[in-house]
Coordinates of C-alpha atoms and ligand atoms in Angstrom, one line a residue:
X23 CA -11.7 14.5 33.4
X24 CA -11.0 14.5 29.8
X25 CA -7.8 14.2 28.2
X26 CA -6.0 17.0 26.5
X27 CA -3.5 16.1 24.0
X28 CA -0.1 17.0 24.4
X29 CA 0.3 19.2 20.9
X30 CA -2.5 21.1 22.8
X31 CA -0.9 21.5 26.0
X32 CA 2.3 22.4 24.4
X33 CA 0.9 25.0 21.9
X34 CA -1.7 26.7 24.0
X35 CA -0.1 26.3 27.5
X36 CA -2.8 26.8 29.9
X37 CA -1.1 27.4 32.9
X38 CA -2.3 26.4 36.7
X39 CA -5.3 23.9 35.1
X40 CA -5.5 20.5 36.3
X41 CA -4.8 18.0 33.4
X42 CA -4.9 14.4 32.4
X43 CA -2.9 13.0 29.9
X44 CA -2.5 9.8 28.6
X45 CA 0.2 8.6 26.1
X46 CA 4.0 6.7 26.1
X47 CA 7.2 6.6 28.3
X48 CA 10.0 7.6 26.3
X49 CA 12.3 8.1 29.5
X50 CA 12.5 8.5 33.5
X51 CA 15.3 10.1 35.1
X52 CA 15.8 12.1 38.6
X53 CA 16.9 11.1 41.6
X54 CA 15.2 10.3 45.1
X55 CA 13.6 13.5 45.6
X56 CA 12.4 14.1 42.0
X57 CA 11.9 11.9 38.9
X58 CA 11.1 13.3 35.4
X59 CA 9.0 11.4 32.8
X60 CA 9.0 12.2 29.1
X61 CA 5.4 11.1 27.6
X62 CA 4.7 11.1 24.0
X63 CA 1.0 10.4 22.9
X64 CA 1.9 10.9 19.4
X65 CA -0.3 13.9 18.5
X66 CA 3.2 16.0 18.2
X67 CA 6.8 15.1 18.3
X68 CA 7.5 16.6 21.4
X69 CA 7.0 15.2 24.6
X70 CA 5.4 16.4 28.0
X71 CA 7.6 16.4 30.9
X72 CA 5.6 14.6 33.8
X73 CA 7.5 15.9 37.4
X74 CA 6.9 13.4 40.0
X75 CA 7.8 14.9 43.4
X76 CA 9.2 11.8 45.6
X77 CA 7.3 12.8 48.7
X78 CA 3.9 12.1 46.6
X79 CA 5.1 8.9 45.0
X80 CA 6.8 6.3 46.5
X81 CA 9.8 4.1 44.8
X82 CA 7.8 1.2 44.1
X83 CA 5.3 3.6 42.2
X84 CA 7.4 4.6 39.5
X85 CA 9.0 0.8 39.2
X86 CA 6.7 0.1 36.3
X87 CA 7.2 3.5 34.8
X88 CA 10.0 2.2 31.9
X89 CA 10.8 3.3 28.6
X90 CA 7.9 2.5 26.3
X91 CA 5.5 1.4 29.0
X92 CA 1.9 3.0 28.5
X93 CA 0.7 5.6 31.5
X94 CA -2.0 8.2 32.1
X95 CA -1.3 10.8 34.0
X96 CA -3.1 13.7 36.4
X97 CA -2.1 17.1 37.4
X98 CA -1.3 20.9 37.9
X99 CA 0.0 22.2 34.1
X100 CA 2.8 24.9 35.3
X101 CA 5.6 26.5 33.6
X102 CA 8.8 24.6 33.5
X103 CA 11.9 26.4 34.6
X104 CA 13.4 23.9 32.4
X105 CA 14.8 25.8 28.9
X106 CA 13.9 22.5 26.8
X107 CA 9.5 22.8 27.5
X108 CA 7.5 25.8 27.9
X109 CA 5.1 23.6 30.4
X110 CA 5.4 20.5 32.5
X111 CA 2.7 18.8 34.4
X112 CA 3.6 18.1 38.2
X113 CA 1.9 14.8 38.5
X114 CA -1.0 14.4 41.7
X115 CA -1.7 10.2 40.1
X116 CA -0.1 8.1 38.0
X117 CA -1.3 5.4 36.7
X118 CA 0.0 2.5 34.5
X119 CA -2.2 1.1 31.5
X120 CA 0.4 -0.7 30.2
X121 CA 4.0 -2.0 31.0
X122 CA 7.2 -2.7 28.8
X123 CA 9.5 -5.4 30.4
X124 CA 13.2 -2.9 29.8
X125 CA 14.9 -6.5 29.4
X126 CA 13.0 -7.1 26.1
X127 CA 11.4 -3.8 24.6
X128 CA 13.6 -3.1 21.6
X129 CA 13.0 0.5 21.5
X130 CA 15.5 1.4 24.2
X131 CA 16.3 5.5 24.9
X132 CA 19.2 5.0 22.2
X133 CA 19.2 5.8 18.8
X134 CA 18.1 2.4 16.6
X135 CA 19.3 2.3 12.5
X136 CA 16.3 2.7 10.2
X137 CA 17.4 -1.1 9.2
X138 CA 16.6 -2.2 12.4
X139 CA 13.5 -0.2 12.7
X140 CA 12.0 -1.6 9.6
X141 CA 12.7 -5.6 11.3
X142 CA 10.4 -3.9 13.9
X143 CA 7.7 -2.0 11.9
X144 CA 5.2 -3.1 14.5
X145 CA 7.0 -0.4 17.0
X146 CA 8.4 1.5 14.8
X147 CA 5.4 3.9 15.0
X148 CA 6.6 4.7 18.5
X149 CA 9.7 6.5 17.5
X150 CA 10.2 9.8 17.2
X151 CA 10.8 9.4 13.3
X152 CA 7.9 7.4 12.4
X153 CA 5.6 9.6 14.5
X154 CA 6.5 12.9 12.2
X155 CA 6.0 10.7 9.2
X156 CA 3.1 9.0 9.7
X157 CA 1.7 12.6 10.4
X158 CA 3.1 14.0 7.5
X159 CA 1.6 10.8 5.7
X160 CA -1.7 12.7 7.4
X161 CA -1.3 15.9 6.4
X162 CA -0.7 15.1 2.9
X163 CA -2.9 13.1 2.2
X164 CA -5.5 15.8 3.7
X165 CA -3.9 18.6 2.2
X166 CA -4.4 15.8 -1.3
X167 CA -8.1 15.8 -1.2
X168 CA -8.3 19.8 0.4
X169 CA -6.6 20.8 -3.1
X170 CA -8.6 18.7 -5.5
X171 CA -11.7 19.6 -3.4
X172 CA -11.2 22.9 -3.7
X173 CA -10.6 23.1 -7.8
X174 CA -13.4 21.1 -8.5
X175 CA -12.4 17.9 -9.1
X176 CA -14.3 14.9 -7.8
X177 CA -12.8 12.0 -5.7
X178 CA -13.6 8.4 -8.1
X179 CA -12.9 4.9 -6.7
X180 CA -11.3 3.3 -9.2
X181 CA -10.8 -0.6 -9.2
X182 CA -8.1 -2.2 -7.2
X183 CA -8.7 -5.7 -8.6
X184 CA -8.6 -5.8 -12.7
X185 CA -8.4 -6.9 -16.2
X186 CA -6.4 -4.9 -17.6
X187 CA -2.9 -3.6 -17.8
X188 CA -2.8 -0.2 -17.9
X189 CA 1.1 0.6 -17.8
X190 CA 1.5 -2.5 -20.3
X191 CA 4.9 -3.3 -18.6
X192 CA 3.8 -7.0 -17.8
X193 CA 4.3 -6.7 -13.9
X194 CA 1.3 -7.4 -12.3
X195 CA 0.2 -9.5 -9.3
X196 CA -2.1 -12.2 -10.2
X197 CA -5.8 -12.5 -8.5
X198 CA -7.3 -15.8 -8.2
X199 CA -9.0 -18.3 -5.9
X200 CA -7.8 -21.3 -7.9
X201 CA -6.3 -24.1 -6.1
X202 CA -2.9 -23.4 -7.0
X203 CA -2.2 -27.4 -6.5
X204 CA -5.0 -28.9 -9.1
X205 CA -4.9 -26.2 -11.7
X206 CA -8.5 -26.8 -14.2
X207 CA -6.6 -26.6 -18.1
X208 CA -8.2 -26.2 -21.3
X209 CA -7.8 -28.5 -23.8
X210 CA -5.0 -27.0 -25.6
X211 CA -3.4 -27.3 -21.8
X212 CA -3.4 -23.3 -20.9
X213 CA -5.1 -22.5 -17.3
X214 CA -8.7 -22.3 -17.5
X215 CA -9.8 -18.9 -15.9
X216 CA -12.8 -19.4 -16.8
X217 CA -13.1 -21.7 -13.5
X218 CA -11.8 -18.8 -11.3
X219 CA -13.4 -16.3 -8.8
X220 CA -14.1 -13.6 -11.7
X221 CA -14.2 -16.3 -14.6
X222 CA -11.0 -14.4 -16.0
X223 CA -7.8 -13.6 -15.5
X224 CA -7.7 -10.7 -13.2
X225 CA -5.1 -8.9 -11.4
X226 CA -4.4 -6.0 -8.8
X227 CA -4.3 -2.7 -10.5
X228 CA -0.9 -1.1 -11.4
X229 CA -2.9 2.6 -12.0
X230 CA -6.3 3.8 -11.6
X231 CA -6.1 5.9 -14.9
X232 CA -7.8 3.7 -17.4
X233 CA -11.0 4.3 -15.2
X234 CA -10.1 7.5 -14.3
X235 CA -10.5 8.3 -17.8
X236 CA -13.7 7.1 -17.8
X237 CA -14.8 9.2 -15.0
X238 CA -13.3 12.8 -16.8
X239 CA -15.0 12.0 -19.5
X240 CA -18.0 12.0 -17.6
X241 CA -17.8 14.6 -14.8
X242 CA -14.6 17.0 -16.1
X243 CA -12.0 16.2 -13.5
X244 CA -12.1 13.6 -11.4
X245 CA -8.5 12.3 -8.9
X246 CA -8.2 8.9 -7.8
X247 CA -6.1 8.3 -4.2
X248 CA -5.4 4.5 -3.9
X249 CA -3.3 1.7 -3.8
X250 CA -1.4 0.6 -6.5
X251 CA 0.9 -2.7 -7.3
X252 CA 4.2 -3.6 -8.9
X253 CA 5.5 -7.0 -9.4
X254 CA 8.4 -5.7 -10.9
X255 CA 11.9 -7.0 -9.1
X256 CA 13.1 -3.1 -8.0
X257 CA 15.0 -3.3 -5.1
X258 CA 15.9 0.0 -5.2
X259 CA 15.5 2.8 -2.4
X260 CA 12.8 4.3 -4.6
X261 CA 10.5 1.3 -5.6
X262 CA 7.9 -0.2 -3.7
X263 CA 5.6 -2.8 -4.6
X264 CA 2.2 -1.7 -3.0
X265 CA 2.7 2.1 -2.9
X266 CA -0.1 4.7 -3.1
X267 CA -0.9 6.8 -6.0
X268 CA -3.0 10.1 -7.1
X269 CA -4.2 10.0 -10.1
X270 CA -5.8 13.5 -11.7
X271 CA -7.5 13.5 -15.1
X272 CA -9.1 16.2 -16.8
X273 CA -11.2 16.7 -19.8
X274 CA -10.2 19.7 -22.2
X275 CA -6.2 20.0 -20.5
X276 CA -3.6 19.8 -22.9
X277 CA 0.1 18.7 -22.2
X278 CA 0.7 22.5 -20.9
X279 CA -2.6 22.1 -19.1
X280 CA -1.0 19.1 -17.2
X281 CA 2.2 21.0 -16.7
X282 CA 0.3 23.4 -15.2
X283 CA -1.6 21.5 -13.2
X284 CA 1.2 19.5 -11.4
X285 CA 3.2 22.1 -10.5
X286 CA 0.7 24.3 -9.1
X287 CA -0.4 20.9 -7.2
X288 CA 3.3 20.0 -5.9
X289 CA 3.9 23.3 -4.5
X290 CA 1.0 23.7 -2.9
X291 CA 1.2 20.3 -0.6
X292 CA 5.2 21.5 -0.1
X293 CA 3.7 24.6 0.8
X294 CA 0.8 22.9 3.0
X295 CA 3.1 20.8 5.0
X296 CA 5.8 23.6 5.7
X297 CA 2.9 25.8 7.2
X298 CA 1.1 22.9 9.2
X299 CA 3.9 20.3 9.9
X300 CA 7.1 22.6 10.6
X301 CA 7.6 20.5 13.8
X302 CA 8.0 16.9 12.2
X303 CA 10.0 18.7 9.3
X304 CA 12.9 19.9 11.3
X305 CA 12.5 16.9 13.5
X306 CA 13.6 15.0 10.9
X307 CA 16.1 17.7 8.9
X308 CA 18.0 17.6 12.1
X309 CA 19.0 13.5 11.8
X310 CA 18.8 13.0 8.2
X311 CA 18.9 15.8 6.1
X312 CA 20.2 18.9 7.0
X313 CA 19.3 21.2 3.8
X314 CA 15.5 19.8 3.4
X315 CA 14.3 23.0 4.7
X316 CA 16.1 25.0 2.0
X317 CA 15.4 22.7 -0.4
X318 CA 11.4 22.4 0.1
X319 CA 11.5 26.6 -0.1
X320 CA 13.6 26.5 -2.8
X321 CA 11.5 24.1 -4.9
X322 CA 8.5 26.7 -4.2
X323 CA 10.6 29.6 -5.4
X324 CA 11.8 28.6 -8.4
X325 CA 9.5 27.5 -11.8
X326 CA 10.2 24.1 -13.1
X327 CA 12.2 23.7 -16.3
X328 CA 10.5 23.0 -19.3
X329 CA 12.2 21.3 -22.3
X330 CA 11.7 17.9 -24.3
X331 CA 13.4 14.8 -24.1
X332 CA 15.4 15.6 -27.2
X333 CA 16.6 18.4 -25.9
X334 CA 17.8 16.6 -22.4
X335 CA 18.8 13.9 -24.8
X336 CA 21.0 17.0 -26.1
X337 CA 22.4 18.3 -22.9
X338 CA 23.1 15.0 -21.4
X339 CA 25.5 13.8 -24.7
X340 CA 27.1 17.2 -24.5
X341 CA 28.2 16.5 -20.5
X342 CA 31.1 14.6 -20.9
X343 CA 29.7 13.0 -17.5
X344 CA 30.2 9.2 -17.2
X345 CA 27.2 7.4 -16.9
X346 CA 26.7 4.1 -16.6
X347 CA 23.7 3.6 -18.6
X348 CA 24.6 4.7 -22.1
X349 CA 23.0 7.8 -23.7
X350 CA 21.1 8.3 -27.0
X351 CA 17.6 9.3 -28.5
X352 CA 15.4 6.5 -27.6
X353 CA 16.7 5.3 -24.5
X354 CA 14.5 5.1 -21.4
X355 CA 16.3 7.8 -18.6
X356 CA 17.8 6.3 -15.3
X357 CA 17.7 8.0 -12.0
X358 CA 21.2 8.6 -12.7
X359 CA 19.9 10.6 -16.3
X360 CA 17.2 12.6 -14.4
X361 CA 19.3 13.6 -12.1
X362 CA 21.8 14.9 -14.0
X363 CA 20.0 17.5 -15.7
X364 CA 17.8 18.4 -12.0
X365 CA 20.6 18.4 -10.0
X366 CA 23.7 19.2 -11.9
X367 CA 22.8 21.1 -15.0
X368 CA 19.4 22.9 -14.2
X369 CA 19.6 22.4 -10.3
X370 CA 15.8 22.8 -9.7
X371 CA 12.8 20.6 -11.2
X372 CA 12.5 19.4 -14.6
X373 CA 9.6 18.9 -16.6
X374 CA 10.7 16.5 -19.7
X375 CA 8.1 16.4 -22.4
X376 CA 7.8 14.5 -26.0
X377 CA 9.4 11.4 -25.5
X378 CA 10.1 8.3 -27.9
X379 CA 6.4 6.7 -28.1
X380 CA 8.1 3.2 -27.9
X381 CA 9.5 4.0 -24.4
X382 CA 6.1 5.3 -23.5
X383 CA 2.4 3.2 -23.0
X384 CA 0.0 2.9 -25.4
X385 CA -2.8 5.6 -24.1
X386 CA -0.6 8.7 -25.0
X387 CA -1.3 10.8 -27.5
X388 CA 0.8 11.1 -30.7
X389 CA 2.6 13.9 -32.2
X390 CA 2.7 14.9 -35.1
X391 CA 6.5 13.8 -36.3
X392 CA 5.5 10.1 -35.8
X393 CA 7.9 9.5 -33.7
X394 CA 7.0 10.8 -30.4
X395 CA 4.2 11.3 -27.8
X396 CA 2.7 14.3 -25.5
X397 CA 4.5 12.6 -22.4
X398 CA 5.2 14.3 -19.2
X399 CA 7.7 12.7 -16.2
X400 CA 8.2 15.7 -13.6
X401 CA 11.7 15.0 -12.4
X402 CA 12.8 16.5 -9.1
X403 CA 16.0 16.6 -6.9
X404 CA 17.0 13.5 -4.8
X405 CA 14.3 11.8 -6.2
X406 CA 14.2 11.6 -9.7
X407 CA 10.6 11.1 -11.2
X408 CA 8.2 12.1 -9.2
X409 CA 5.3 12.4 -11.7
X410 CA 4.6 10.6 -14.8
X411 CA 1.6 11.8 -16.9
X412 CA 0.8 12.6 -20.8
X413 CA -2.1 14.2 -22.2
X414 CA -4.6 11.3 -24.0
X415 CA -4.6 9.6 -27.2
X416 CA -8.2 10.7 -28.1
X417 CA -8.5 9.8 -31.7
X418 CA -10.0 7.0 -32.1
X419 CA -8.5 5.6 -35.1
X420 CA -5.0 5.8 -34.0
X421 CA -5.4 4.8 -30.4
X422 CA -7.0 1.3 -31.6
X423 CA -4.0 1.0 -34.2
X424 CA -1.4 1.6 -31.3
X425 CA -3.4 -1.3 -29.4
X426 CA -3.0 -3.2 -32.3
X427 CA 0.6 -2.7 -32.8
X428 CA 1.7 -3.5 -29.1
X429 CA -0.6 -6.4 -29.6
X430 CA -2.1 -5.7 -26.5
X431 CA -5.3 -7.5 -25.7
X432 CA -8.5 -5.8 -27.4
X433 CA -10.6 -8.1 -25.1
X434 CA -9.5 -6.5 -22.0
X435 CA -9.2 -2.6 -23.8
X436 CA -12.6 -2.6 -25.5
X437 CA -14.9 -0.2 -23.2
X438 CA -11.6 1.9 -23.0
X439 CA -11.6 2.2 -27.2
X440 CA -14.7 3.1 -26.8
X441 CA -14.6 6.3 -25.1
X442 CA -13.2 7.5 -28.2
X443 CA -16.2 6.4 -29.7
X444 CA -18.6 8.8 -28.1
X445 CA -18.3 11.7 -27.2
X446 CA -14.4 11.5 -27.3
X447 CA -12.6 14.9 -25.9
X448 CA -8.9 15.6 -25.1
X449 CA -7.9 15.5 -22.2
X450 CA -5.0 14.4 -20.0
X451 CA -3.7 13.5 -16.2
X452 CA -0.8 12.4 -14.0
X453 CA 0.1 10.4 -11.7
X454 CA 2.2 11.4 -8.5
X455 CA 3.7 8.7 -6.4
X456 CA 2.9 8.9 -2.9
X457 CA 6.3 8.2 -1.5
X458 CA 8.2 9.6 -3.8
X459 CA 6.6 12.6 -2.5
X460 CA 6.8 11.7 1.1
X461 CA 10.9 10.9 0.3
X462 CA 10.8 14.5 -0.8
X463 CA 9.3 16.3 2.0
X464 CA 10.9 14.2 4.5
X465 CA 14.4 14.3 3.7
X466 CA 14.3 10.1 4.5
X467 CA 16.2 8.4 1.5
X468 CA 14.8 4.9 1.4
X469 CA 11.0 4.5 0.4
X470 CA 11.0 1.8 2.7
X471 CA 10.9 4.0 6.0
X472 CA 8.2 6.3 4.2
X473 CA 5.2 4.1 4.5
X474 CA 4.1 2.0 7.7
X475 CA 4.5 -1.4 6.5
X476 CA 6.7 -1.5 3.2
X477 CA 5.9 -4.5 0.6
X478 CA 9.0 -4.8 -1.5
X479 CA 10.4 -8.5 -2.8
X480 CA 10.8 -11.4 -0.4
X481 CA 9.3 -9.0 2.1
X482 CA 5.8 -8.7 3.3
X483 CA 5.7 -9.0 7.3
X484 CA 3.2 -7.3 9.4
Ligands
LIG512 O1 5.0 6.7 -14.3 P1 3.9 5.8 -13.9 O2 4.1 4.3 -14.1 O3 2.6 6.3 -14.5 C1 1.4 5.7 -14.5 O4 1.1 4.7 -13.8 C2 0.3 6.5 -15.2 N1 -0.9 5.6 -15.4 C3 -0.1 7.7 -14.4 C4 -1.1 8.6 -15.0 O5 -0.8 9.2 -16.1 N2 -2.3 8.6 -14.5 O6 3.7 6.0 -12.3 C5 3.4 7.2 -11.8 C6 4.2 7.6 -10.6 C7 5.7 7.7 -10.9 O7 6.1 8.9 -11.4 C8 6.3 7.4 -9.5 O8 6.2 8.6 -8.7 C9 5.3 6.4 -8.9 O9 4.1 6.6 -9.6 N3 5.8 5.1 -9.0 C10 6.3 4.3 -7.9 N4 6.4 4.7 -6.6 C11 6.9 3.7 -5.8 N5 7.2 2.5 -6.2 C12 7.1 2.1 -7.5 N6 7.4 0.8 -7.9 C13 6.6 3.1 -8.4 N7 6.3 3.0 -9.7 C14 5.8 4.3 -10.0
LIG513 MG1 6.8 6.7 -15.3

């Protein structure tokens, strides 16, 4: 017989067929005449209850059968007269695959913290919680490529290990297959990476756009989906340092374009993971955030704000809030900045534009006043940015003298000038942090207990 899944069972319901099923103990109960087994095989949140009728089975049967122990199940799919399940199975065999000693399995029947969940991220994937968010992880990322897919875009690979720095922020994670012990030197006593793996200095990628670029200037809009690293020392609830990115770039979009463009693409995975994931959603609204649902439809209701960076510059002076971070025109925005003006002043999602091109990276393109670039951060509730994007230098002439005045390294930027060479076009893209996005659609508040196995400082287990 072949197995049926438990979201199947539960959905469809077919009533009086015979049925295996294979998947989890989450708990046993009953007494001597009857026993009831909740089984999870993660393909929904809810369980299946398995009845075991005590004149079938005998004591010593069910023994084995403890919390997180690993069964597979046979038998008649009827209709509960329980109110919690529309169907139950009433077991004919059980048999165990797998069994969980209830003296050391962590994952008892009781509630664990996410803190302690995350010292156990091997298991983790067996709670409740993590199963709705590694299938929202799913969905999104489907719902990701379904949208881009579907408006034409193409999916590039873009390098993980690199040469350059596209952010230019200086916190990257160094590649190399040097003996870190008997480093070769030059003869002015700097490390020789011309003795390494790549015969340079290489690191892993903190964005995917520099080559995106490459790629929209070749096929019109292109998205990258991928890794991404951080070195930077963030130990914030918000900051990861290996987190996933999607990266769209497209020839011919201006800034409004690119405005466009991401909010049409936010509300449409919101949208995409209300329709297909309701069940993991209020599974998780119900412990940790009560008003996700209304906040979700809410963000798909409502247009984002548009205004510049001056102007939040403006409102945020003009508060009389206390902030801890001082406030005037050419300071980089904290979380506590953004939201401000999302959740206190505007109360729905912000698109800030034109800021200060020294608090911005090289690549974007100048405005005219000299003092300011075609920057985009999307900021949303709870979250803060979500998206950072611009449209493109694509001038040739002032792109290579913003390289030269951050001093970065034309060595490393050359191929990147030179798109602006031939063939140049405008164009611009975004990026979207992955779990920034998952924070939002899963009411979770730490980015740490959005993504399987977090990588943050002094932490990299599993
Ligand atoms: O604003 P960022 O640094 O922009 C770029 O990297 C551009 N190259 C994107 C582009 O225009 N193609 O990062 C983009 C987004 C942020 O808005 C945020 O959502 C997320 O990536 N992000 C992080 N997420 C988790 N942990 C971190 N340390 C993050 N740093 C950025
Ligand atoms: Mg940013």
């Amino acid at each position: 017989m072949k197995r049926s899944l438990v979201k199947y069972l539960l959905k469809t319901a077919p009533v009086g067929e015979e049925v295996l099923v294979k998947g989890w103990v989450r708990t046993r109960r009953g007494n001597k005449n009857v026993q009831f087994i909740a089984l999870n095989d993660g393909s929904i949140v809810h369980h299946i209850q398995i009845v075991a009728d005590m004149s079938i089975f005998s004591e010593n049967d069910l023994k084995p059968i403890t919390t997180g122990s690993c069964i597979e199940v046979s038998g008649k799919l009827v209709s509960s007269p329980g109110q919690e399940q529309p169907v139950e199975i009433q077991a004919k065999s059980i048999k165990l695959l797998g069994s969980a000693d209830p003296e050391t399995y962590p994952l008892q029947k009781k509630g664990h913290s996410l803190e302690f969940l995350r010292e156990i991220a091997h298991l983790r994937p067996r709670t409740n919680t993590f199963g709705c968010i590694l299938r929202l992880r799913h969905a999104l990322s489907f719902a990701i490529h379904k949208y881009f897919n579907d408006h034409g875009f193409f999916y590039m690979h873009t390098p993980i290990i690199t040469g350059s720095d596209c952010e230019g922020a200086g916190a990257m994670f160094r590649v190399t297959t040097l003996d870190l012990n008997n480093l070769p030197r030059t003869p002015d006593g700097q490390i020789d990476f011309s003795e390494d793996f790549f015969g340079k200095d290489t690191k892993l990628t903190v964005s995917g756009q520099l080559e995106g670029e490459l790629g929209a200037l070749a096929l019109g809009a292109i998205y990258t989906f991928g890794p991404t690293f951080r070195a930077e020392n963030s130990n914030t609830p918000r900051h990861l340092a290996e987190f996933w990115m999607i990266e769209p770039e497209v020839a011919f979009n201006d800034i409004n374009d690119n405005m466009d463009l991401a909010e049409d693409f936010l509300k449409y995975l919101i949208r995409y993971v209300l329709e297909n994931n309701i069940d993991d959603i209020k599974f998780l609204s119900n412990l940790y955030d009560k008003e996700l649902i209304d906040r979700l439809n809410f963000v798909l209701d409502n247009p984002f704000v548009r205004l510049s960076y001056t102007e939040g510059i403006d409102i945020l002076t003009r508060s009389g809030e206390k902030f801890e971070f001082p406030v005037f025109w050419g300071a980089d925005l904290q979380a506590e900045h953004e939201r401000y003006l999302v959740e206190k002043h505007f109360k729905r999602p912000v698109i800030l534009t034109n800021y200060p091109k020294e608090i911005k990276a090289f690549y974007m393109k100048q405005n005219d006043d000299g003092k300011t670039v075609r920057a985009m951060d999307v900021l949303f509730p709870k979250i803060g940015e979500i998206i950072g994007g611009s449209e493109r230098e694509d001038n040739y002439d002032k792109l290579k003298q913003r390289i030269e005045e951050l001093q970065l390294p034309m060595k490393d930027l050359w191929w990147y000038l030179e798109t602006r060479k031939f063939g140049s076009a405008p164009h611009s893209g975004f990026g979207l942090g992955f779990e920034r996005l998952m924070l939002f659609v899963s009411g979770m508040s730490n980015i740490r207990d959005v993504i399987p196995f977090p990588r943050t400082p002094k932490n990299a287990e599993f």
